CSV table of C-alpha atoms in Angstrom, one decimal:
chain,number,residue,atom,x,y,z
A,55,UNK,CA,98.2,105.1,106.9
A,56,UNK,CA,96.3,101.8,106.3
A,57,UNK,CA,92.8,100.6,107.2
A,58,UNK,CA,89.6,99.6,105.4
A,59,UNK,CA,86.4,101.0,104.0
A,60,UNK,CA,83.0,99.6,105.0
A,61,UNK,CA,79.5,99.9,103.4
A,62,UNK,CA,78.0,101.9,106.3
A,63,UNK,CA,78.8,105.0,108.4
A,64,UNK,CA,80.7,103.9,111.6
A,65,UNK,CA,79.5,105.2,115.0
A,66,UNK,CA,81.7,103.3,117.5
A,67,UNK,CA,84.7,101.0,117.8
A,68,UNK,CA,86.1,98.8,120.6
A,69,UNK,CA,89.1,96.6,121.2
A,70,UNK,CA,88.3,92.9,121.8
A,71,UNK,CA,91.8,91.5,122.5
A,72,UNK,CA,95.4,91.9,121.3
A,73,UNK,CA,94.5,91.5,117.6
A,74,UNK,CA,90.8,92.0,117.1
A,75,UNK,CA,88.5,95.1,117.1
A,76,UNK,CA,84.7,95.4,116.6
A,77,UNK,CA,83.0,98.4,115.0
A,78,UNK,CA,79.3,99.2,114.4
A,79,UNK,CA,77.1,101.6,112.5
A,80,UNK,CA,74.6,101.9,109.7
A,81,UNK,CA,72.0,103.9,107.8
A,82,UNK,CA,69.2,103.5,110.3
A,83,UNK,CA,65.6,102.7,109.5
A,84,UNK,CA,65.3,104.7,106.3
A,85,UNK,CA,65.2,102.5,103.2
A,86,UNK,CA,68.3,104.1,101.7
A,87,UNK,CA,70.1,100.8,100.9
A,88,UNK,CA,72.8,101.5,103.5
A,89,UNK,CA,73.1,98.4,105.8
A,90,UNK,CA,73.2,98.3,109.6
A,91,UNK,CA,75.9,96.0,110.9
A,92,UNK,CA,78.5,94.9,113.5
A,93,UNK,CA,81.9,93.8,112.1
A,94,UNK,CA,84.9,92.2,113.7
A,95,UNK,CA,88.4,92.8,112.2
A,96,UNK,CA,91.7,91.1,112.6
A,97,UNK,CA,94.4,93.8,112.9
A,98,UNK,CA,97.5,91.5,112.3
A,99,UNK,CA,99.5,92.5,109.3
A,100,UNK,CA,99.5,95.8,107.5
A,101,UNK,CA,95.8,96.0,106.8
A,102,UNK,CA,92.5,94.9,108.4
A,103,UNK,CA,90.9,91.6,107.6
A,104,UNK,CA,87.1,91.1,108.1
A,105,UNK,CA,86.6,88.1,110.4
A,106,UNK,CA,82.9,88.3,111.4
A,107,UNK,CA,79.8,90.3,110.5
A,108,UNK,CA,76.3,90.6,112.0
A,109,UNK,CA,73.5,92.4,110.1
A,110,UNK,CA,71.1,94.4,112.4
A,111,UNK,CA,68.4,94.7,109.7
A,112,UNK,CA,66.3,97.9,110.2
A,113,UNK,CA,68.0,99.6,113.1
A,114,UNK,CA,71.6,101.0,113.3
A,115,UNK,CA,73.8,99.9,116.2
A,116,UNK,CA,75.2,103.1,117.8
A,117,UNK,CA,77.4,101.8,120.7
A,118,UNK,CA,79.4,98.7,121.4
A,119,UNK,CA,81.4,97.2,124.2
A,120,UNK,CA,83.6,94.0,124.6
A,121,UNK,CA,83.5,91.7,127.6
A,122,UNK,CA,86.9,91.8,129.3
A,123,UNK,CA,87.2,88.0,129.7
A,124,UNK,CA,84.9,86.4,127.2
A,125,UNK,CA,84.4,86.6,123.4
A,126,UNK,CA,81.2,88.6,123.9
A,127,UNK,CA,80.0,91.9,122.5
A,128,UNK,CA,77.2,94.1,123.9
A,129,UNK,CA,75.6,96.3,121.3
A,130,UNK,CA,73.0,99.1,121.6
A,131,UNK,CA,70.6,98.9,118.7
A,132,UNK,CA,67.7,101.3,119.0
A,133,UNK,CA,65.6,100.2,122.0
A,134,UNK,CA,67.4,96.9,122.3
A,135,UNK,CA,70.6,95.6,123.9
A,136,UNK,CA,72.1,92.9,121.7
A,137,UNK,CA,74.5,90.3,123.1
A,138,UNK,CA,76.7,88.7,120.4
A,139,UNK,CA,79.2,85.8,120.7
A,140,UNK,CA,82.3,85.5,118.6
A,141,UNK,CA,82.4,81.7,117.9
A,142,UNK,CA,85.8,80.1,117.6
A,143,UNK,CA,84.9,77.7,114.9
A,144,UNK,CA,84.6,79.3,111.5
A,145,UNK,CA,83.0,77.7,108.4
A,146,UNK,CA,85.5,76.8,105.7
A,147,UNK,CA,83.7,78.7,102.9
A,148,UNK,CA,84.0,82.0,101.1
A,149,UNK,CA,81.3,83.7,103.2
A,150,UNK,CA,82.3,85.9,106.2
A,151,UNK,CA,81.2,84.0,109.4
A,152,UNK,CA,78.3,85.7,111.3
A,153,UNK,CA,78.3,86.5,115.0
A,154,UNK,CA,76.0,84.4,117.1
A,155,UNK,CA,73.1,86.2,118.8
A,156,UNK,CA,73.0,85.1,122.4
A,157,UNK,CA,70.4,87.6,123.7
A,158,UNK,CA,68.2,90.5,122.6
A,159,UNK,CA,66.8,92.4,125.5
A,160,UNK,CA,64.5,95.4,125.2
A,161,UNK,CA,65.7,98.1,127.6
A,162,UNK,CA,62.8,99.8,129.3
A,163,UNK,CA,62.4,102.7,131.8
A,164,UNK,CA,60.9,102.3,135.2
A,165,UNK,CA,57.6,103.3,133.5
A,166,UNK,CA,58.0,100.2,131.2
A,167,UNK,CA,58.4,102.5,128.2
A,168,UNK,CA,61.1,101.4,125.7
A,169,UNK,CA,64.1,103.8,125.5
A,170,UNK,CA,67.0,104.1,123.1
A,171,UNK,CA,70.3,102.6,124.3
A,172,UNK,CA,73.0,105.4,123.8
A,173,UNK,CA,76.0,104.0,125.7
A,174,UNK,CA,77.0,100.5,127.0
A,175,UNK,CA,80.0,99.2,129.0
A,176,UNK,CA,81.0,96.1,131.0
A,177,UNK,CA,82.3,96.6,134.5
A,178,UNK,CA,83.4,94.5,137.6
A,179,UNK,CA,85.4,92.0,135.4
A,180,UNK,CA,82.4,91.6,133.2
A,181,UNK,CA,80.0,90.6,136.0
A,182,UNK,CA,77.9,93.7,135.4
A,183,UNK,CA,76.7,95.6,132.4
A,184,UNK,CA,75.9,99.4,132.3
A,185,UNK,CA,73.5,101.0,129.8
A,186,UNK,CA,72.7,104.7,129.3
A,187,UNK,CA,69.2,105.5,128.1
A,188,UNK,CA,67.6,108.5,126.4
A,189,UNK,CA,65.9,109.7,129.7
A,190,UNK,CA,69.4,110.5,131.3
A,191,UNK,CA,69.1,107.3,133.3
A,192,UNK,CA,71.8,104.8,134.0
A,193,UNK,CA,70.9,101.1,134.4
A,194,UNK,CA,73.2,98.6,136.1
A,195,UNK,CA,72.5,94.9,135.1
A,196,UNK,CA,73.9,91.7,136.5
A,197,UNK,CA,75.6,89.7,133.7
A,198,UNK,CA,74.8,87.2,132.2
A,199,UNK,CA,71.4,86.9,134.0
A,200,UNK,CA,70.5,90.5,132.9
A,201,UNK,CA,68.7,91.2,136.1
A,202,UNK,CA,68.3,94.9,136.7
A,203,UNK,CA,70.3,95.9,139.8
A,204,UNK,CA,70.2,99.6,140.0
A,205,UNK,CA,68.6,102.6,138.2
A,206,UNK,CA,70.4,105.9,138.5
A,207,UNK,CA,68.3,109.0,137.6
A,208,UNK,CA,70.1,111.9,139.3
A,209,UNK,CA,71.5,113.5,136.2
A,210,UNK,CA,70.1,116.9,135.3
A,211,UNK,CA,71.0,116.8,131.6
A,212,UNK,CA,71.6,114.3,128.8
A,213,UNK,CA,74.1,111.6,129.7
A,214,UNK,CA,76.6,111.2,126.9
A,215,UNK,CA,79.4,109.0,128.3
A,216,UNK,CA,80.0,106.2,130.7
A,217,UNK,CA,83.3,104.5,131.5
A,218,UNK,CA,84.1,101.7,134.0
A,219,UNK,CA,87.1,101.2,136.3
A,220,UNK,CA,89.7,99.2,134.4
A,221,UNK,CA,90.8,97.0,137.3
A,222,UNK,CA,87.3,95.6,138.1
A,223,UNK,CA,86.6,97.9,141.0
A,224,UNK,CA,82.8,98.5,141.4
A,225,UNK,CA,83.0,102.1,140.1
A,226,UNK,CA,81.9,103.9,137.0
A,227,UNK,CA,82.1,107.6,135.8
A,228,UNK,CA,79.4,109.3,133.8
A,229,UNK,CA,79.4,112.7,132.0
A,230,UNK,CA,76.6,114.8,130.6
A,231,UNK,CA,76.0,117.4,127.9
A,232,UNK,CA,75.9,119.9,130.7
A,233,UNK,CA,78.8,120.4,133.2
A,234,UNK,CA,78.2,117.2,135.2
A,235,UNK,CA,80.7,114.4,135.7
A,236,UNK,CA,79.9,111.9,138.5
A,237,UNK,CA,81.7,108.9,140.1
A,238,UNK,CA,79.3,106.1,141.1
A,239,UNK,CA,79.5,103.0,143.3
A,240,UNK,CA,78.1,100.1,141.2
A,241,UNK,CA,77.4,98.0,144.2
A,242,UNK,CA,75.1,100.5,145.9
A,243,UNK,CA,74.1,102.8,143.0
A,244,UNK,CA,75.2,105.8,145.2
A,245,UNK,CA,77.2,108.8,144.0
A,246,UNK,CA,80.8,108.9,145.4
A,247,UNK,CA,82.1,112.1,144.0
A,248,UNK,CA,81.6,114.9,141.4
A,249,UNK,CA,84.5,116.2,139.3
A,250,UNK,CA,84.9,120.0,138.8
A,251,UNK,CA,86.9,122.0,136.2
A,252,UNK,CA,87.3,125.7,136.4
A,253,UNK,CA,89.5,126.4,133.4
A,254,UNK,CA,91.1,129.8,132.7
A,255,UNK,CA,88.2,131.8,131.4
A,256,UNK,CA,86.2,133.5,134.2
A,257,UNK,CA,82.6,132.3,134.7
A,258,UNK,CA,82.9,129.9,131.8
A,259,UNK,CA,81.1,126.6,132.0
A,260,UNK,CA,82.7,123.4,130.7
A,261,UNK,CA,81.5,119.9,129.7
A,262,UNK,CA,83.3,116.6,130.1
A,263,UNK,CA,83.0,115.5,126.4
A,264,UNK,CA,84.8,112.1,126.8
A,265,UNK,CA,86.2,110.2,129.8
A,266,UNK,CA,88.5,107.1,130.3
A,267,UNK,CA,90.3,105.4,133.2
A,268,UNK,CA,94.0,104.7,133.0
A,269,UNK,CA,95.2,101.0,132.9
A,270,UNK,CA,95.3,100.6,136.7
A,271,UNK,CA,92.5,103.0,137.6
A,272,UNK,CA,95.0,105.2,139.5
A,273,UNK,CA,94.7,107.8,136.8
A,274,UNK,CA,91.7,109.2,134.9
A,275,UNK,CA,91.6,111.2,131.6
A,276,UNK,CA,89.0,113.5,130.2
A,277,UNK,CA,88.4,115.7,127.2
A,278,UNK,CA,86.9,119.0,128.5
A,279,UNK,CA,85.5,121.8,126.3
A,280,UNK,CA,83.6,125.0,126.9
A,281,UNK,CA,79.8,124.7,126.6
A,282,UNK,CA,79.7,128.0,124.7
A,283,UNK,CA,82.2,127.3,122.0
A,284,UNK,CA,84.0,129.9,119.8
A,285,UNK,CA,86.2,128.7,117.0
A,286,UNK,CA,88.7,131.5,117.4
A,287,UNK,CA,89.3,131.8,121.1
A,288,UNK,CA,88.0,128.7,122.9
A,289,UNK,CA,90.4,126.1,124.3
A,290,UNK,CA,90.0,122.3,124.4
A,291,UNK,CA,91.5,120.6,127.4
A,292,UNK,CA,92.8,117.0,127.8
A,293,UNK,CA,93.1,116.6,131.5
A,294,UNK,CA,94.8,113.8,133.6
A,295,UNK,CA,93.6,113.2,137.1
A,296,UNK,CA,95.1,111.4,140.1
A,297,UNK,CA,92.3,109.2,141.5
A,298,UNK,CA,94.2,108.5,144.8
A,299,UNK,CA,93.5,112.0,146.1
A,300,UNK,CA,90.2,113.3,147.5
A,301,UNK,CA,88.9,115.0,145.5
A,302,UNK,CA,90.6,113.8,142.4
A,303,UNK,CA,93.4,116.3,141.5
A,304,UNK,CA,94.6,117.4,138.1
A,305,UNK,CA,98.2,116.4,137.5
A,306,UNK,CA,98.7,117.1,133.7
A,307,UNK,CA,96.9,119.1,131.1
A,308,UNK,CA,97.2,119.3,127.3
A,309,UNK,CA,95.4,122.3,125.6
A,310,UNK,CA,94.7,123.2,122.0
A,311,UNK,CA,93.1,126.5,120.7
A,312,UNK,CA,90.2,126.8,118.3
A,313,UNK,CA,89.7,123.0,117.8
A,314,UNK,CA,87.0,121.1,119.7
A,315,UNK,CA,88.4,117.8,120.8
A,316,UNK,CA,86.0,114.9,121.1
A,317,UNK,CA,87.0,111.2,121.2
A,318,UNK,CA,89.5,109.6,123.6
A,319,UNK,CA,91.4,106.3,124.0
A,320,UNK,CA,94.1,105.0,126.3
A,321,UNK,CA,96.5,102.2,125.5
A,322,UNK,CA,96.2,99.1,127.7
A,323,UNK,CA,99.6,99.8,129.4
A,324,UNK,CA,99.0,103.5,129.5
A,325,UNK,CA,101.9,104.4,127.3
A,326,UNK,CA,99.8,106.3,124.7
A,327,UNK,CA,96.7,108.4,124.8
A,328,UNK,CA,94.8,109.5,121.7
A,329,UNK,CA,92.2,112.2,121.0
A,330,UNK,CA,90.5,113.6,118.0
A,331,UNK,CA,88.8,116.7,116.7
A,332,UNK,CA,85.5,117.5,114.9
A,333,UNK,CA,87.7,118.4,111.9
A,334,UNK,CA,88.8,114.8,111.4
A,335,UNK,CA,92.3,115.3,113.0
A,336,UNK,CA,93.8,112.7,115.3
A,337,UNK,CA,96.3,113.4,118.1
A,338,UNK,CA,98.6,110.9,119.8
A,339,UNK,CA,100.2,111.9,123.1
A,340,UNK,CA,102.5,110.4,125.7
A,341,UNK,CA,100.2,109.3,128.5
A,342,UNK,CA,102.7,110.2,131.3
A,343,UNK,CA,103.5,113.7,130.3
A,344,UNK,CA,100.6,114.5,127.9
A,345,UNK,CA,103.3,115.6,125.5
A,346,UNK,CA,102.3,115.5,121.8
A,347,UNK,CA,104.0,112.7,119.9
A,348,UNK,CA,102.2,112.8,116.6
A,349,UNK,CA,99.3,114.6,114.9
A,350,UNK,CA,97.5,113.2,111.8
A,351,UNK,CA,95.8,116.1,110.0
A,352,UNK,CA,92.5,115.2,108.2
A,353,UNK,CA,92.7,111.5,109.0
A,354,UNK,CA,89.0,111.5,108.1
A,355,UNK,CA,86.8,113.6,105.9
A,356,UNK,CA,84.2,114.0,108.6
A,357,UNK,CA,84.3,114.2,112.4
A,358,UNK,CA,85.9,111.2,114.2
A,359,UNK,CA,83.3,109.0,116.0
A,360,UNK,CA,85.6,106.5,117.8
A,361,UNK,CA,89.2,105.7,118.7
A,362,UNK,CA,90.7,102.5,120.2
A,363,UNK,CA,94.1,100.9,120.7
A,364,UNK,CA,94.8,97.3,120.0
A,365,UNK,CA,95.9,95.7,123.3
A,366,UNK,CA,99.5,94.7,123.8
A,367,UNK,CA,102.0,94.1,126.5
A,368,UNK,CA,104.9,95.5,124.4
A,369,UNK,CA,105.0,99.1,123.2
A,370,UNK,CA,106.1,98.2,119.7
A,371,UNK,CA,102.9,96.3,118.9
A,372,UNK,CA,100.4,99.0,119.6
A,373,UNK,CA,98.1,100.3,116.8
A,374,UNK,CA,95.6,103.1,117.0
A,375,UNK,CA,92.4,102.8,115.0
A,376,UNK,CA,90.1,105.7,114.2
A,377,UNK,CA,86.6,105.5,112.7
A,378,UNK,CA,84.2,108.1,111.3
A,379,UNK,CA,80.8,108.5,109.6
A,380,UNK,CA,82.8,108.7,106.4
A,381,UNK,CA,82.8,104.9,106.4
A,382,UNK,CA,86.6,104.6,106.9
A,383,UNK,CA,88.5,102.8,109.6
A,384,UNK,CA,92.1,104.1,109.7
A,385,UNK,CA,95.2,102.5,111.3
A,386,UNK,CA,97.8,104.8,112.8
A,387,UNK,CA,101.3,103.9,114.2
A,388,UNK,CA,101.8,105.7,117.5
A,389,UNK,CA,105.6,105.4,117.2
A,390,UNK,CA,106.0,107.4,114.0
A,391,UNK,CA,107.4,110.9,114.5
A,392,UNK,CA,105.3,113.9,113.8
A,393,UNK,CA,106.4,115.0,110.3
A,394,UNK,CA,105.6,118.7,111.1
A,395,UNK,CA,107.8,118.7,114.2
A,396,UNK,CA,110.5,116.9,112.3
A,397,UNK,CA,110.4,119.5,109.5
A,398,UNK,CA,110.6,122.3,112.1
A,399,UNK,CA,113.6,120.7,113.8
A,400,UNK,CA,115.3,120.2,110.4
A,401,UNK,CA,114.7,123.9,109.5
A,402,UNK,CA,116.1,125.1,112.8
A,403,UNK,CA,119.2,122.9,112.2
A,404,UNK,CA,119.7,124.3,108.8
A,405,UNK,CA,119.4,127.9,110.1
A,406,UNK,CA,121.9,127.1,112.8
A,407,UNK,CA,124.4,125.7,110.3
A,408,UNK,CA,123.8,128.7,108.0
A,409,UNK,CA,124.5,131.2,110.7
A,410,UNK,CA,127.6,129.2,111.8
A,411,UNK,CA,128.9,129.2,108.2
A,412,UNK,CA,128.2,133.0,107.9
A,413,UNK,CA,130.1,133.8,111.1
A,414,UNK,CA,133.0,131.6,109.9
A,415,UNK,CA,133.1,133.4,106.6
A,416,UNK,CA,133.1,136.8,108.3
A,417,UNK,CA,135.9,135.8,110.6
A,418,UNK,CA,138.0,134.6,107.6
A,419,UNK,CA,137.2,137.9,105.7
A,420,UNK,CA,138.2,140.0,108.7
A,421,UNK,CA,141.3,137.9,109.4
């Protein structure tokens, strides 16, 4: 398991293209000596090579999104939305090139009071930008003009996630710390649907902890956990929806007991899906069946804060990256077999061979 260490706690990561990823994080406003930064890494080869860096000074960047067609990053930094450009020309010196600041826009509520940017994503082939604020509101911006198009304020609890349709359809999905998960029309700002999950425990309430579209938008994935969590009995659910039905129907489900799942990532051709736990474990699954391919125990010393796959058109080039507040970015190979499952299979084979030999010896003794 390769990767890199950085000089700040990492809060988010996103894939830029087939070989580059961007991550962000920091120590915040406290004068602790821990920097606040955005870094871009080249994933070619066995390790990660730092290609660009942007220092955010006194505020820690907490969320990041890459434009689907341009070398542009949108970063939430405290009350500001920062637009950074990855320039093609790099200076031929020993210093790491810096990202170019294109725009810094203070995001405000309808009351003109500044609010913290908690989530950000591009949608509609990068023609629109969506931000989530601390007042549970969703703002849809025209990009690159940054003219505010719509303001969605119907959520009853704190919005924690937003994801955009992967094929450019004017559609986003949001989830909250409560049990809400809504589908929205970006063109009108109107609600299209609400997802529901009943689970197996009577009268239990569940929250959509993380959400992602599949590569064509025909499928949708979500990590769902009980709002009232018990480490011994509660079940985490990774659910796959069919978006062609009305309402969206569940077609696959992966469950795990006693371990709260959190982050979620889908490979660009929807071959793999990855999730993680608050214990630092990483799970890699087959996206079609949701069958477990590999588990990485204690990939991080703290809870995982982000997952992403490097984009690729061939299965053998995929890499999964995981980040954490432990300042580590780890690279995982989705194709490696789970060593625990391999060991179990080997033990079963040995038991079978042992029983066969024992029966053969008995037959020889009797004969």
